Amino acid sequence: MFRRYDKPGRPRRPSPKRHAFSMPVREVFEVRIEKMVQGGEGMARLADGRVCFVAGALPGELCKVAVTFTKKDFSRGHVVEVLEGASPDRVEARCPLYGKCGGCSLQHLDSEKQAEYLAQVERENFRRIARIELPESFTVHTGPAWGYRNRARVVVVCDQAGDKPIVRFGFRKQESNSVALFKNCPVLTPALNEFLQGKAREIFAGKFRPGREMEVNLFDNGSGEISYYYEGMPASEFSENAVSVAEICGKKIEADASVFFQSNLELLPALVKSVRNAVDEGLASGESSDEWLIDLFSGVGFFAAMLMDKFKRVTTVEREEKCLQHAKVNLSVTNGTTDSAINGKIENVSAPAEEWLARNVMDIPATLIVDPPRTGLPKEALDAIADSSVNRLIYVSCHPVTLARDTALLAEKGFKIRRAEAFAFYPQTPHLEMMLVLAR
Ligand SMILES: C[S@@+](CC[C@H](N)C(=O)[O-])C[C@H]1O[C@@H](n2cnc3c(N)ncnc32)[C@H](O)[C@@H]1O
């Protein structure tokens, strides 16, 4: 269904990634939404065959859509009005900043239904990108829909009213430098909101020059302790206020607010349980061995710390040198491992994973877990895994598109999906955490 309201203006050159709501409207159409796609947008087809991605739309709805970006083969826009057939899963967004702040884009969809929609999107991603069907058993583990996010990067805006410093907080608008100021963010943990409304104002008042905006990383360790980090933080302030310890599945995991850490502590134990089960299945089947666990893209050594009790030797590989010290602490034999034989057989490496893999050809069927950034596995890493004696790989991913791409490449080398699970780590956003077990 298609109707044009306005003539298109002279095309500008905005980035296609910029948030549809923040861009000038170029034309308005009526379209019927066919399905939800990666990124949480509704997909519709215009009369001329172009695909239109519509923010804020749900499948089945007839929407008036303001188009804000047009290319030869696709357009992008946002819902102005649902004209007919509003989805029964549509709800009022909870946050007054919805559509302005770059953080959430699924608040218009019932929280109870988000996992179901995103699972469908994942299935389609794998069909489209990898030409692979996810197993029937593919499930999404869910946790709290609000107040879950224990880690965030906020913008601190410092001003001065006479002698009095004024400190406010916001999030960057998507692909934009402007800031959406907030008082209370419904996806942040209550402890983070409380910190921002109270102690954070004292901490940051006078710290940055008036008129200056500073990005600050915040981390809630799940026990009400908030740590923070900003660029240029003095070493003494860093050691007192950036470093933190979270207790996860009975283990104490040290990290600091400047490095990667998982951002949904409530659902994290479910992922740990699935990863441990996946390891047990590999060991029981003989596809992998307990001789050697290799945790690639290991951050502070999180997965290795959760799995080390099952192995005789453990190696973590992480590019960020800042993670190394934490990984050493997290994998120390005092952290839950009673087997003193592993002492001296723990190796924490600071190097790009692809370089380490190329230098260390694995000639035993080691157990390999990888958790790369959104860009997925570098080609050299994929090649090295394919050439090694690794027959079983646990792949944790926060970006299903690169996961599907890498799965297709590994499939060419004989790997098949044994198990697929997802974790709704980021409700109100279109992101899912995935765990695949691949074996050959
Ligand atoms: C998604 S995080 C996972 C961290 C860890 N597995 C965890 O659960 O906390 C990805 C990590 O990979 C690291 N990284 C990115 N590129 C890398 C590379 N080429 N080689 C090694 N580590 C890399 C990042 O610094 C980051 O710590």
PDB file of C-alpha atoms in Angstrom, residues 8-233:
ATOM      1  CA  PRO A   8      10.592  15.019  -2.472  1.00  0.00           C
ATOM      2  CA  GLY A   9      12.900  17.933  -1.722  1.00  0.00           C
ATOM      3  CA  ARG A  10      16.471  18.235  -2.895  1.00  0.00           C
ATOM      4  CA  PRO A  11      18.264  15.267  -1.373  1.00  0.00           C
ATOM      5  CA  ARG A  12      20.642  16.000   1.457  1.00  0.00           C
ATOM      6  CA  ARG A  13      23.448  13.701   2.378  1.00  0.00           C
ATOM      7  CA  PRO A  14      22.625  12.458   5.854  1.00  0.00           C
ATOM      8  CA  SER A  15      24.099   9.267   7.185  1.00  0.00           C
ATOM      9  CA  PRO A  16      21.662   6.373   6.705  1.00  0.00           C
ATOM     10  CA  LYS A  17      22.455   5.324  10.247  1.00  0.00           C
ATOM     11  CA  ARG A  18      21.248   8.549  11.831  1.00  0.00           C
ATOM     12  CA  HIS A  19      18.128   8.267  13.880  1.00  0.00           C
ATOM     13  CA  ALA A  20      15.130   8.673  11.627  1.00  0.00           C
ATOM     14  CA  PHE A  21      13.392  10.973  14.134  1.00  0.00           C
ATOM     15  CA  SER A  22      16.184  13.524  14.193  1.00  0.00           C
ATOM     16  CA  MET A  23      16.338  14.188  10.467  1.00  0.00           C
ATOM     17  CA  PRO A  24      14.362  16.529   8.203  1.00  0.00           C
ATOM     18  CA  VAL A  25      11.272  14.977   6.603  1.00  0.00           C
ATOM     19  CA  ARG A  26      11.616  14.606   2.844  1.00  0.00           C
ATOM     20  CA  GLU A  27       8.324  12.957   1.926  1.00  0.00           C
ATOM     21  CA  VAL A  28       5.353  11.277   3.567  1.00  0.00           C
ATOM     22  CA  PHE A  29       3.845   7.954   2.494  1.00  0.00           C
ATOM     23  CA  GLU A  30       1.193   5.513   3.610  1.00  0.00           C
ATOM     24  CA  VAL A  31       2.635   2.034   3.868  1.00  0.00           C
ATOM     25  CA  ARG A  32       1.651  -1.367   5.247  1.00  0.00           C
ATOM     26  CA  ILE A  33       4.348  -2.851   7.465  1.00  0.00           C
ATOM     27  CA  GLU A  34       5.308  -6.389   6.427  1.00  0.00           C
ATOM     28  CA  LYS A  35       7.659  -7.451   9.196  1.00  0.00           C
ATOM     29  CA  MET A  36      10.211  -6.367  11.779  1.00  0.00           C
ATOM     30  CA  VAL A  37      13.832  -6.388  10.655  1.00  0.00           C
ATOM     31  CA  GLN A  38      17.281  -6.078  12.251  1.00  0.00           C
ATOM     32  CA  GLY A  39      17.427  -2.826  14.188  1.00  0.00           C
ATOM     33  CA  GLY A  40      13.788  -3.166  15.296  1.00  0.00           C
ATOM     34  CA  GLU A  41      12.368  -1.180  12.394  1.00  0.00           C
ATOM     35  CA  GLY A  42       9.277  -2.200  10.455  1.00  0.00           C
ATOM     36  CA  MET A  43       9.858  -3.073   6.817  1.00  0.00           C
ATOM     37  CA  ALA A  44       7.470  -1.959   4.100  1.00  0.00           C
ATOM     38  CA  ARG A  45       7.638  -1.812   0.331  1.00  0.00           C
ATOM     39  CA  LEU A  46       6.941   1.387  -1.585  1.00  0.00           C
ATOM     40  CA  ALA A  47       5.055   1.230  -4.888  1.00  0.00           C
ATOM     41  CA  ASP A  48       8.256   1.723  -6.861  1.00  0.00           C
ATOM     42  CA  GLY A  49       9.704  -1.429  -5.276  1.00  0.00           C
ATOM     43  CA  ARG A  50      12.031   0.328  -2.847  1.00  0.00           C
ATOM     44  CA  VAL A  51      12.149  -1.039   0.655  1.00  0.00           C
ATOM     45  CA  CYS A  52      11.304   1.405   3.432  1.00  0.00           C
ATOM     46  CA  PHE A  53      12.543   0.872   7.009  1.00  0.00           C
ATOM     47  CA  VAL A  54      10.188   2.495   9.471  1.00  0.00           C
ATOM     48  CA  ALA A  55      11.137   3.323  13.053  1.00  0.00           C
ATOM     49  CA  GLY A  56       8.291   2.915  15.560  1.00  0.00           C
ATOM     50  CA  ALA A  57       6.186   0.639  13.307  1.00  0.00           C
ATOM     51  CA  LEU A  58       4.949  -2.893  13.935  1.00  0.00           C
ATOM     52  CA  PRO A  59       4.049  -5.681  11.492  1.00  0.00           C
ATOM     53  CA  GLY A  60       0.549  -5.478   9.981  1.00  0.00           C
ATOM     54  CA  GLU A  61       0.057  -1.776  10.682  1.00  0.00           C
ATOM     55  CA  LEU A  62      -0.936   0.718   8.013  1.00  0.00           C
ATOM     56  CA  CYS A  63       1.202   3.738   8.858  1.00  0.00           C
ATOM     57  CA  LYS A  64       1.663   7.295   7.734  1.00  0.00           C
ATOM     58  CA  VAL A  65       5.433   7.466   7.483  1.00  0.00           C
ATOM     59  CA  ALA A  66       7.721  10.481   7.326  1.00  0.00           C
ATOM     60  CA  VAL A  67      10.639   9.508   5.108  1.00  0.00           C
ATOM     61  CA  THR A  68      13.885  11.126   6.202  1.00  0.00           C
ATOM     62  CA  PHE A  69      16.476   9.304   4.123  1.00  0.00           C
ATOM     63  CA  THR A  70      16.311   8.035   0.575  1.00  0.00           C
ATOM     64  CA  LYS A  71      18.724   6.016  -1.531  1.00  0.00           C
ATOM     65  CA  LYS A  72      18.289   4.308  -4.865  1.00  0.00           C
ATOM     66  CA  ASP A  73      17.115   1.037  -3.385  1.00  0.00           C
ATOM     67  CA  PHE A  74      15.816   1.874   0.078  1.00  0.00           C
ATOM     68  CA  SER A  75      14.354   4.598   2.277  1.00  0.00           C
ATOM     69  CA  ARG A  76      14.246   5.164   5.964  1.00  0.00           C
ATOM     70  CA  GLY A  77      11.672   7.024   8.058  1.00  0.00           C
ATOM     71  CA  HIS A  78       9.453   7.007  11.127  1.00  0.00           C
ATOM     72  CA  VAL A  79       5.792   6.578  11.976  1.00  0.00           C
ATOM     73  CA  VAL A  80       3.736   9.757  12.086  1.00  0.00           C
ATOM     74  CA  GLU A  81       0.432   7.979  12.700  1.00  0.00           C
ATOM     75  CA  VAL A  82      -0.917   4.452  12.726  1.00  0.00           C
ATOM     76  CA  LEU A  83      -3.873   4.751  10.344  1.00  0.00           C
ATOM     77  CA  GLU A  84      -5.310   1.263  10.560  1.00  0.00           C
ATOM     78  CA  GLY A  85      -4.709  -2.134  12.104  1.00  0.00           C
ATOM     79  CA  ALA A  86      -2.681  -0.999  15.129  1.00  0.00           C
ATOM     80  CA  SER A  87      -0.841  -4.047  16.423  1.00  0.00           C
ATOM     81  CA  PRO A  88      -2.306  -5.601  19.591  1.00  0.00           C
ATOM     82  CA  ASP A  89       1.300  -5.605  20.827  1.00  0.00           C
ATOM     83  CA  ARG A  90       1.624  -1.820  20.562  1.00  0.00           C
ATOM     84  CA  VAL A  91       1.970   0.046  23.876  1.00  0.00           C
ATOM     85  CA  GLU A  92       2.643   3.631  24.983  1.00  0.00           C
ATOM     86  CA  ALA A  93       6.351   4.314  25.385  1.00  0.00           C
ATOM     87  CA  ARG A  94       7.251   4.707  29.036  1.00  0.00           C
ATOM     88  CA  CYS A  95      10.007   7.290  28.663  1.00  0.00           C
ATOM     89  CA  PRO A  96       9.253  10.926  27.700  1.00  0.00           C
ATOM     90  CA  LEU A  97      12.543  11.001  25.755  1.00  0.00           C
ATOM     91  CA  TYR A  98      11.585   8.049  23.561  1.00  0.00           C
ATOM     92  CA  GLY A  99      12.350   8.881  19.919  1.00  0.00           C
ATOM     93  CA  LYS A 100      14.808  11.611  20.928  1.00  0.00           C
ATOM     94  CA  CYS A 101      17.389   9.728  22.988  1.00  0.00           C
ATOM     95  CA  GLY A 102      19.440   7.253  20.965  1.00  0.00           C
ATOM     96  CA  GLY A 103      19.174   4.500  23.595  1.00  0.00           C
ATOM     97  CA  CYS A 104      15.838   2.716  23.098  1.00  0.00           C
ATOM     98  CA  SER A 105      13.864   1.973  19.956  1.00  0.00           C
ATOM     99  CA  LEU A 106      11.388  -0.722  20.991  1.00  0.00           C
ATOM    100  CA  GLN A 107       9.448   0.949  23.783  1.00  0.00           C
ATOM    101  CA  HIS A 108       6.356   0.987  21.527  1.00  0.00           C
ATOM    102  CA  LEU A 109       6.335  -2.837  21.625  1.00  0.00           C
ATOM    103  CA  ASP A 110       4.975  -4.709  24.663  1.00  0.00           C
ATOM    104  CA  SER A 111       7.983  -5.832  26.739  1.00  0.00           C
ATOM    105  CA  GLU A 112       6.469  -9.315  27.043  1.00  0.00           C
ATOM    106  CA  LYS A 113       6.503  -9.668  23.246  1.00  0.00           C
ATOM    107  CA  GLN A 114       9.913  -8.230  22.419  1.00  0.00           C
ATOM    108  CA  ALA A 115      11.798 -11.530  22.734  1.00  0.00           C
ATOM    109  CA  GLU A 116       9.353 -13.254  20.358  1.00  0.00           C
ATOM    110  CA  TYR A 117       9.741 -10.533  17.705  1.00  0.00           C
ATOM    111  CA  LEU A 118      13.536 -10.434  18.032  1.00  0.00           C
ATOM    112  CA  ALA A 119      13.775 -14.232  17.804  1.00  0.00           C
ATOM    113  CA  GLN A 120      11.912 -13.986  14.498  1.00  0.00           C
ATOM    114  CA  VAL A 121      14.331 -11.289  13.312  1.00  0.00           C
ATOM    115  CA  GLU A 122      17.291 -13.539  14.223  1.00  0.00           C
ATOM    116  CA  ARG A 123      15.831 -16.473  12.332  1.00  0.00           C
ATOM    117  CA  GLU A 124      15.444 -14.245   9.268  1.00  0.00           C
ATOM    118  CA  ASN A 125      18.981 -12.863   9.645  1.00  0.00           C
ATOM    119  CA  PHE A 126      20.394 -16.366   9.546  1.00  0.00           C
ATOM    120  CA  ARG A 127      18.271 -17.305   6.535  1.00  0.00           C
ATOM    121  CA  ARG A 128      19.168 -14.141   4.632  1.00  0.00           C
ATOM    122  CA  ILE A 129      22.856 -13.773   5.545  1.00  0.00           C
ATOM    123  CA  ALA A 130      24.021 -17.338   6.200  1.00  0.00           C
ATOM    124  CA  ARG A 131      21.366 -19.369   4.329  1.00  0.00           C
ATOM    125  CA  ILE A 132      21.166 -21.386   7.531  1.00  0.00           C
ATOM    126  CA  GLU A 133      18.078 -22.273   9.565  1.00  0.00           C
ATOM    127  CA  LEU A 134      18.454 -21.770  13.328  1.00  0.00           C
ATOM    128  CA  PRO A 135      17.468 -24.959  15.177  1.00  0.00           C
ATOM    129  CA  GLU A 136      13.817 -25.487  16.196  1.00  0.00           C
ATOM    130  CA  SER A 137      14.994 -25.403  19.799  1.00  0.00           C
ATOM    131  CA  PHE A 138      16.295 -21.806  19.487  1.00  0.00           C
ATOM    132  CA  THR A 139      15.059 -19.971  22.592  1.00  0.00           C
ATOM    133  CA  VAL A 140      15.378 -16.520  24.110  1.00  0.00           C
ATOM    134  CA  HIS A 141      16.040 -16.325  27.858  1.00  0.00           C
ATOM    135  CA  THR A 142      14.391 -13.268  29.355  1.00  0.00           C
ATOM    136  CA  GLY A 143      14.928 -11.214  32.501  1.00  0.00           C
ATOM    137  CA  PRO A 144      13.661  -7.868  33.790  1.00  0.00           C
ATOM    138  CA  ALA A 145      12.289  -5.518  31.113  1.00  0.00           C
ATOM    139  CA  TRP A 146      13.145  -2.293  32.966  1.00  0.00           C
ATOM    140  CA  GLY A 147      15.780  -1.155  35.441  1.00  0.00           C
ATOM    141  CA  TYR A 148      18.245  -3.793  34.241  1.00  0.00           C
ATOM    142  CA  ARG A 149      21.123  -1.871  32.730  1.00  0.00           C
ATOM    143  CA  ASN A 150      24.065  -1.814  35.131  1.00  0.00           C
ATOM    144  CA  ARG A 151      26.552  -0.158  32.816  1.00  0.00           C
ATOM    145  CA  ALA A 152      26.166   3.047  30.808  1.00  0.00           C
ATOM    146  CA  ARG A 153      28.026   5.918  29.222  1.00  0.00           C
ATOM    147  CA  VAL A 154      26.344   9.202  30.148  1.00  0.00           C
ATOM    148  CA  VAL A 155      27.169  12.751  29.180  1.00  0.00           C
ATOM    149  CA  VAL A 156      27.803  15.039  32.123  1.00  0.00           C
ATOM    150  CA  VAL A 157      26.815  18.616  31.307  1.00  0.00           C
ATOM    151  CA  CYS A 158      28.321  21.150  33.688  1.00  0.00           C
ATOM    152  CA  ASP A 159      27.031  24.720  33.936  1.00  0.00           C
ATOM    153  CA  GLN A 160      27.246  27.516  36.418  1.00  0.00           C
ATOM    154  CA  ALA A 161      24.401  29.636  37.854  1.00  0.00           C
ATOM    155  CA  GLY A 162      26.249  32.498  39.592  1.00  0.00           C
ATOM    156  CA  ASP A 163      28.582  30.707  42.016  1.00  0.00           C
ATOM    157  CA  LYS A 164      26.539  27.549  41.955  1.00  0.00           C
ATOM    158  CA  PRO A 165      27.611  24.667  39.707  1.00  0.00           C
ATOM    159  CA  ILE A 166      24.772  22.908  37.916  1.00  0.00           C
ATOM    160  CA  VAL A 167      25.347  19.310  36.852  1.00  0.00           C
ATOM    161  CA  ARG A 168      22.964  17.529  34.493  1.00  0.00           C
ATOM    162  CA  PHE A 169      23.096  14.168  32.755  1.00  0.00           C
ATOM    163  CA  GLY A 170      22.086  12.983  29.323  1.00  0.00           C
ATOM    164  CA  PHE A 171      22.604  10.456  26.590  1.00  0.00           C
ATOM    165  CA  ARG A 172      23.890  11.257  23.129  1.00  0.00           C
ATOM    166  CA  LYS A 173      21.207  11.252  20.516  1.00  0.00           C
ATOM    167  CA  GLN A 174      21.876   8.534  17.970  1.00  0.00           C
ATOM    168  CA  GLU A 175      24.700   9.371  15.539  1.00  0.00           C
ATOM    169  CA  SER A 176      24.550  12.919  16.798  1.00  0.00           C
ATOM    170  CA  ASN A 177      26.560  15.093  19.107  1.00  0.00           C
ATOM    171  CA  SER A 178      23.595  16.710  20.791  1.00  0.00           C
ATOM    172  CA  VAL A 179      22.499  15.487  24.187  1.00  0.00           C
ATOM    173  CA  ALA A 180      19.071  14.331  25.394  1.00  0.00           C
ATOM    174  CA  LEU A 181      19.035  15.318  29.075  1.00  0.00           C
ATOM    175  CA  PHE A 182      17.238  12.990  31.470  1.00  0.00           C
ATOM    176  CA  LYS A 183      16.331  12.919  35.153  1.00  0.00           C
ATOM    177  CA  ASN A 184      15.461   9.256  35.416  1.00  0.00           C
ATOM    178  CA  CYS A 185      16.206   6.588  32.811  1.00  0.00           C
ATOM    179  CA  PRO A 186      13.813   3.623  33.085  1.00  0.00           C
ATOM    180  CA  VAL A 187      16.275   1.062  31.715  1.00  0.00           C
ATOM    181  CA  LEU A 188      19.114   1.952  34.099  1.00  0.00           C
ATOM    182  CA  THR A 189      19.247   0.095  37.413  1.00  0.00           C
ATOM    183  CA  PRO A 190      17.625   1.933  40.341  1.00  0.00           C
ATOM    184  CA  ALA A 191      21.091   2.238  41.927  1.00  0.00           C
ATOM    185  CA  LEU A 192      22.450   4.054  38.856  1.00  0.00           C
ATOM    186  CA  ASN A 193      19.462   6.434  38.767  1.00  0.00           C
ATOM    187  CA  GLU A 194      19.869   7.109  42.476  1.00  0.00           C
ATOM    188  CA  PHE A 195      23.577   7.786  41.999  1.00  0.00           C
ATOM    189  CA  LEU A 196      22.881  10.229  39.153  1.00  0.00           C
ATOM    190  CA  GLN A 197      20.243  12.081  41.152  1.00  0.00           C
ATOM    191  CA  GLY A 198      22.407  12.336  44.254  1.00  0.00           C
ATOM    192  CA  LYS A 199      26.087  11.603  44.775  1.00  0.00           C
ATOM    193  CA  ALA A 200      27.077  12.061  41.118  1.00  0.00           C
ATOM    194  CA  ARG A 201      26.100  15.743  41.257  1.00  0.00           C
ATOM    195  CA  GLU A 202      28.540  16.301  44.137  1.00  0.00           C
ATOM    196  CA  ILE A 203      31.287  14.282  42.436  1.00  0.00           C
ATOM    197  CA  PHE A 204      31.088  16.065  39.114  1.00  0.00           C
ATOM    198  CA  ALA A 205      30.245  19.597  40.327  1.00  0.00           C
ATOM    199  CA  GLY A 206      33.304  21.687  39.615  1.00  0.00           C
ATOM    200  CA  LYS A 207      35.217  18.760  38.125  1.00  0.00           C
ATOM    201  CA  PHE A 208      34.778  19.849  34.521  1.00  0.00           C
ATOM    202  CA  ARG A 209      34.929  23.355  33.079  1.00  0.00           C
ATOM    203  CA  PRO A 210      31.503  25.084  32.907  1.00  0.00           C
ATOM    204  CA  GLY A 211      29.905  24.690  29.496  1.00  0.00           C
ATOM    205  CA  ARG A 212      31.886  21.507  28.890  1.00  0.00           C
ATOM    206  CA  GLU A 213      30.314  18.125  28.240  1.00  0.00           C
ATOM    207  CA  MET A 214      32.190  15.058  29.454  1.00  0.00           C
ATOM    208  CA  GLU A 215      31.427  11.426  28.766  1.00  0.00           C
ATOM    209  CA  VAL A 216      31.513   9.283  31.878  1.00  0.00           C
ATOM    210  CA  ASN A 217      31.284   5.484  32.075  1.00  0.00           C
ATOM    211  CA  LEU A 218      29.241   4.200  34.997  1.00  0.00           C
ATOM    212  CA  PHE A 219      29.156   0.701  36.419  1.00  0.00           C
ATOM    213  CA  ASP A 220      26.788  -0.652  39.074  1.00  0.00           C
ATOM    214  CA  ASN A 221      28.317  -3.821  40.522  1.00  0.00           C
ATOM    215  CA  GLY A 222      24.920  -5.195  41.545  1.00  0.00           C
ATOM    216  CA  SER A 223      25.495  -4.542  45.250  1.00  0.00           C
ATOM    217  CA  GLY A 224      24.693  -0.846  45.085  1.00  0.00           C
ATOM    218  CA  GLU A 225      28.309   0.286  44.554  1.00  0.00           C
ATOM    219  CA  ILE A 226      28.785   2.604  41.595  1.00  0.00           C
ATOM    220  CA  SER A 227      32.159   3.087  39.951  1.00  0.00           C
ATOM    221  CA  TYR A 228      32.925   5.652  37.262  1.00  0.00           C
ATOM    222  CA  TYR A 229      35.558   6.557  34.702  1.00  0.00           C
ATOM    223  CA  TYR A 230      36.231   9.544  32.477  1.00  0.00           C
ATOM    224  CA  GLU A 231      39.112  10.213  30.114  1.00  0.00           C
ATOM    225  CA  GLY A 232      42.017  11.871  31.853  1.00  0.00           C
ATOM    226  CA  MET A 233      40.938  10.634  35.298  1.00  0.00           C
TER     227      MET A 233
END
